[in-house]
mmCIF file of C-alpha atoms in Angstrom:
data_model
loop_
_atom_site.group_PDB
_atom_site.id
_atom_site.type_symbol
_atom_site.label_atom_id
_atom_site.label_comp_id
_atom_site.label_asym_id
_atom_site.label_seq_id
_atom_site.Cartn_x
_atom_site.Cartn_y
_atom_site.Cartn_z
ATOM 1 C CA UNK A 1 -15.826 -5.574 11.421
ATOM 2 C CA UNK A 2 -17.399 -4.108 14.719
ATOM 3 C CA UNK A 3 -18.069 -0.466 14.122
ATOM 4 C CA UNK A 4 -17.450 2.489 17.336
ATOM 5 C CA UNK A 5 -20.308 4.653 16.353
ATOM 6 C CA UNK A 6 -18.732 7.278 18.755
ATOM 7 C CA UNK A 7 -15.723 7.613 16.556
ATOM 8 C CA UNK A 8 -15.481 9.965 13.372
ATOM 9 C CA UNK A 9 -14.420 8.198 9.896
ATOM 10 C CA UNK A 10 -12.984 10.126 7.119
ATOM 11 C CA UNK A 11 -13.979 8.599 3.617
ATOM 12 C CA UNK A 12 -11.222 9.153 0.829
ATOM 13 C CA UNK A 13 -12.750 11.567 -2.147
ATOM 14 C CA UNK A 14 -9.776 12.252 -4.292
ATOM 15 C CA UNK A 15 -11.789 15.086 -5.663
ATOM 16 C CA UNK A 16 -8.490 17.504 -5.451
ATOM 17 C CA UNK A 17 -5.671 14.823 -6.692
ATOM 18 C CA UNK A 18 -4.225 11.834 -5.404
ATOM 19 C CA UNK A 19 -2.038 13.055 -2.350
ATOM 20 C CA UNK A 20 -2.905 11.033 0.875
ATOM 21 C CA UNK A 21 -2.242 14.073 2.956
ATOM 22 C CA UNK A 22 -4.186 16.447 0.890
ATOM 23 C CA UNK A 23 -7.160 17.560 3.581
ATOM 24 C CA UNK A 24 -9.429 18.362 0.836
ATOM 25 C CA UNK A 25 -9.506 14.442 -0.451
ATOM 26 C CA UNK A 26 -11.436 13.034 2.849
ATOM 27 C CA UNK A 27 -14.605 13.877 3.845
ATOM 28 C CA UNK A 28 -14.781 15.215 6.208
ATOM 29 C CA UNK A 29 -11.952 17.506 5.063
ATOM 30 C CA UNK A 30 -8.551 16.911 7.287
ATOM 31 C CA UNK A 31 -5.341 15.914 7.261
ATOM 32 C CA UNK A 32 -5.133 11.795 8.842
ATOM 33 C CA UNK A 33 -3.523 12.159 12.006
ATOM 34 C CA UNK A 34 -3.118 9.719 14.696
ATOM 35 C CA UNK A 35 -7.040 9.699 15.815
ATOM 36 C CA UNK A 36 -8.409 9.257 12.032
ATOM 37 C CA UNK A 37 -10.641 6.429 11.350
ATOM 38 C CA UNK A 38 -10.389 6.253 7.351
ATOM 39 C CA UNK A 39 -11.958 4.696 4.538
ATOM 40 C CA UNK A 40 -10.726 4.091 1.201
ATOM 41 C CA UNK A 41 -14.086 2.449 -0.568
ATOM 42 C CA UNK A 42 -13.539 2.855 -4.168
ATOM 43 C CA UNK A 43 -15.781 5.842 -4.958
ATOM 44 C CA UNK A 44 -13.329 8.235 -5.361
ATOM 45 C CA UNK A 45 -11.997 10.700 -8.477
ATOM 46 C CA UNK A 46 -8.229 10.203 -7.670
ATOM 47 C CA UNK A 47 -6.766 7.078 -6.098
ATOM 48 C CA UNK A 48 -4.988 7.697 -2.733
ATOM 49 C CA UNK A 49 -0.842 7.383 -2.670
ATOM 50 C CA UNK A 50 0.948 8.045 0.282
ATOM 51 C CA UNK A 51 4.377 9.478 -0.438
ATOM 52 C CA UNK A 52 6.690 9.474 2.914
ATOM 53 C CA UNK A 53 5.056 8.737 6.114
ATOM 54 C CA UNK A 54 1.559 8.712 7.820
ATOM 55 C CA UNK A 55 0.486 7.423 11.406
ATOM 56 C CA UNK A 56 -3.387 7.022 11.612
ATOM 57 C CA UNK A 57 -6.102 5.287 13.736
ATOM 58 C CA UNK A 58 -7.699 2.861 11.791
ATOM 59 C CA UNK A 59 -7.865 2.154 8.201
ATOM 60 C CA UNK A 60 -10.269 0.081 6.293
ATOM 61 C CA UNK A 61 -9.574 -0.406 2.646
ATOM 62 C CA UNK A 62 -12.144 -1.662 -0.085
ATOM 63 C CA UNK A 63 -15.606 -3.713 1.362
ATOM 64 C CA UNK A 64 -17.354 -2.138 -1.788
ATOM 65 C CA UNK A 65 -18.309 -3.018 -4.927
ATOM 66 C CA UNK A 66 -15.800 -1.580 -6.520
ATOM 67 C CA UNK A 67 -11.817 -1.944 -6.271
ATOM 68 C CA UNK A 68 -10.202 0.641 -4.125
ATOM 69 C CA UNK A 69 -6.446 0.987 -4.446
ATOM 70 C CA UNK A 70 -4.433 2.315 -1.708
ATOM 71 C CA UNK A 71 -0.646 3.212 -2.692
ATOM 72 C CA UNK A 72 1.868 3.617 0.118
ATOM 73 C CA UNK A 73 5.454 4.626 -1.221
ATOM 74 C CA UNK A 74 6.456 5.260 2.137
ATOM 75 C CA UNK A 75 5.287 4.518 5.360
ATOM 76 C CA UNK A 76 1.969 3.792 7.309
ATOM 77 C CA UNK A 77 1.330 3.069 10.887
ATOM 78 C CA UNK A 78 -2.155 1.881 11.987
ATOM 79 C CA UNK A 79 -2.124 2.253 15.838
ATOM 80 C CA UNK A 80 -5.459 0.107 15.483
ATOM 81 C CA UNK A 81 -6.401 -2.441 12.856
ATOM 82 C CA UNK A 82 -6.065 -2.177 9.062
ATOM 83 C CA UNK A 83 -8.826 -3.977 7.086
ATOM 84 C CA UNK A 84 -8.059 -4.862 3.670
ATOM 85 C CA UNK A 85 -11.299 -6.055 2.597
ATOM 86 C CA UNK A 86 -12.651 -7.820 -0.663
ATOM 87 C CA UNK A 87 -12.418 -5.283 -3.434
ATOM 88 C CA UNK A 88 -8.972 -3.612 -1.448
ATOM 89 C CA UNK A 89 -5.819 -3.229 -2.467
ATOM 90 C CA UNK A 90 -2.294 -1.942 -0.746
ATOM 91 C CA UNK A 91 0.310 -1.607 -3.001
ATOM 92 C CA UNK A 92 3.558 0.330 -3.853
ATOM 93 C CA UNK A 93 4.291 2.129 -7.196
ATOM 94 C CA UNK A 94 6.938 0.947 -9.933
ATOM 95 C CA UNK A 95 10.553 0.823 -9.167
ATOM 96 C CA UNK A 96 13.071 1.160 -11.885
ATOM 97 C CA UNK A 97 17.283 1.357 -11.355
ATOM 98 C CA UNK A 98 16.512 1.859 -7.941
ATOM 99 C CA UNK A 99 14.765 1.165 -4.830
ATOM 100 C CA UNK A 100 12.690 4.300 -4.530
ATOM 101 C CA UNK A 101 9.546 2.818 -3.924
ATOM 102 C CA UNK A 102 8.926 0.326 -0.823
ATOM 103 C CA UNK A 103 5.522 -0.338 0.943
ATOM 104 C CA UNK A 104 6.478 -0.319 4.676
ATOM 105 C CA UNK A 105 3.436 -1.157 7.017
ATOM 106 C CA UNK A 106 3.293 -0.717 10.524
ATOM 107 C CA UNK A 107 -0.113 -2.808 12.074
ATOM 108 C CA UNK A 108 -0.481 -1.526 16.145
ATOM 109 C CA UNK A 109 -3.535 -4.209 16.508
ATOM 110 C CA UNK A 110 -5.595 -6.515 14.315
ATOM 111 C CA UNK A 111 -4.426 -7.522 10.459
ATOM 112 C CA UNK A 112 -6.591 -8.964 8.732
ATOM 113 C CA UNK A 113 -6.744 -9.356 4.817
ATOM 114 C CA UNK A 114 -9.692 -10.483 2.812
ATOM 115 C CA UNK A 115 -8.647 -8.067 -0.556
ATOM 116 C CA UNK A 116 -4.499 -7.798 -1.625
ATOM 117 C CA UNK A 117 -1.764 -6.304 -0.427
ATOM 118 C CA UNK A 118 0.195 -6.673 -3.762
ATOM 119 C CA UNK A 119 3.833 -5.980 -4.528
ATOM 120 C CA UNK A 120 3.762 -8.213 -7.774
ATOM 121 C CA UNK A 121 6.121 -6.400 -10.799
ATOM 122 C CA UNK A 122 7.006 -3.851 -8.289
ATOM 123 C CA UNK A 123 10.564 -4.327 -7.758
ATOM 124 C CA UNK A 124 13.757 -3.234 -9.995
ATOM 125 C CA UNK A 125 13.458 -2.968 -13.479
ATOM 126 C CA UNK A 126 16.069 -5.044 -15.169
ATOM 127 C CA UNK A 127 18.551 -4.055 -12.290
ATOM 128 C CA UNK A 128 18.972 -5.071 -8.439
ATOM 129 C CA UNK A 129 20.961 -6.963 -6.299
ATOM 130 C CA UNK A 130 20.018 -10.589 -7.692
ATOM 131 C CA UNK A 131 19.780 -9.081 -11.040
ATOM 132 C CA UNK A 132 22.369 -11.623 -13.703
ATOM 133 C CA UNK A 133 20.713 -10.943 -17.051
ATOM 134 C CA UNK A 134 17.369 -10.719 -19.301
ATOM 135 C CA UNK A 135 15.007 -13.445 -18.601
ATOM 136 C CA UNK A 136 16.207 -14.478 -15.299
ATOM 137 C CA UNK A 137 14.341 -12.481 -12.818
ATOM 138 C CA UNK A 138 15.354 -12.482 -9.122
ATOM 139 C CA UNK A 139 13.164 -12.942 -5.672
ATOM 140 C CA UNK A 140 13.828 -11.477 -2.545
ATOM 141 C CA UNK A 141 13.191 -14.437 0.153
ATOM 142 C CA UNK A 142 11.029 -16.596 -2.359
ATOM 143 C CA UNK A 143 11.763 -18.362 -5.703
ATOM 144 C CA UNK A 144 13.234 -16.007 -8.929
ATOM 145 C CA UNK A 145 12.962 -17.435 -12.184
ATOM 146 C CA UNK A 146 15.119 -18.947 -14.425
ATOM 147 C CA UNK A 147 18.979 -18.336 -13.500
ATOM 148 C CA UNK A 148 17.912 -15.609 -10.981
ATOM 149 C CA UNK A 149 19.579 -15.724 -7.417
ATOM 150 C CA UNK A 150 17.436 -15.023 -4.513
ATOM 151 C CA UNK A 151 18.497 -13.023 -1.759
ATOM 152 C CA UNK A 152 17.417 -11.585 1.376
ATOM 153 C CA UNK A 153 14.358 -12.927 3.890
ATOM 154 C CA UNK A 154 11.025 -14.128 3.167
ATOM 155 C CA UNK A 155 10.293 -14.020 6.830
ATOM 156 C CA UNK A 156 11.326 -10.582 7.270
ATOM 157 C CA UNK A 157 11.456 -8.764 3.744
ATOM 158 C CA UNK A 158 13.128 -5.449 3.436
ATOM 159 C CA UNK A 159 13.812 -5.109 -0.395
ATOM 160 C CA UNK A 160 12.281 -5.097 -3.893
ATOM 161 C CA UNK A 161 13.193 -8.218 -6.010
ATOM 162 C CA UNK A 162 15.308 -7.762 -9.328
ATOM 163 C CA UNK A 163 13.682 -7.802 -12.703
ATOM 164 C CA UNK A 164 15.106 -9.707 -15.543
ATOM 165 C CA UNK A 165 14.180 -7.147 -18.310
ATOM 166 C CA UNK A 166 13.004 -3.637 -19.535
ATOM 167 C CA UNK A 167 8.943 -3.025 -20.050
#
């Protein structure tokens, strides 16, 4: 990654909880706004989540030597790059009956992806549109299991998949 030393990067803490839009979580303290350069590294006391929407700079997630988790339930807009990096994670939390949970991201620039950006389990729980009994879990745009249906685009994927059972 080629670093702009003229540009000020907020490193996520978590020292106060796990709210993305808490400014007491990044050092230095502030809310991410549209200018933010941010780091999630993995030395942090609360893992970030993002509930509803957040438009930042730049974002680079993991590089260090231990994981770093990033959870968006909601959506993020990088007007730059995102970096997922080795060690980095994006992800959404749990669903259950319904589809409250969806990781929606918006990339102005450069992707690029050497960590996870993992949705796996994520989807209904023993519910959802493909959903047509236990053991026969649905996919949306891929490949469900057993008697599952799929639905919906794997090119352009909008929805959680359907379980096939409870936890």
């Amino acid at each position: 990654s080629n670093w702009l030393f003229g540009e000020a990067w907020h490193t996520w803490v978590g020292t106060n909880s796990a709210v993305f839009t808490n400014a007491n979580n990044w050092i230095p303290a502030g809310v991410p706004d549209s200018v933010a350069h941010l780091l999630v590294d993995g030395f942090y006391s609360n893992a970030p989540i993002l509930s509803g929407t957040a438009t930042v700079m730049r974002m680079m997630v993991g590089g260090g030597v231990t994981t770093a988790t990033l959870t968006v339930n909601g959506q993020l807009t990088m007007l730059g790059d995102l970096e997922v990096l080795t060690n980095g994670t994006i992800t959404h939390s749990a669903n259950t009956s319904s589809e409250t949970n969806k990781l929606n991201l918006i990339v102005g620039s450069n992707l690029t992806v050497s960590g996870a950006i993992n949705v796996d389990n994520k989807g209904y729980l023993a519910s959802g549109p493909g959903y047509v009994g236990y053991y026969s879990g649905s996919s949306y745009g891929g490949q469900g299991s057993g008697k599952g249906l799929t639905y919906g685009s794997i090119t352009a994927p909008t929805n959680c998949g359907s379980g096939s059972r409870e936890a």
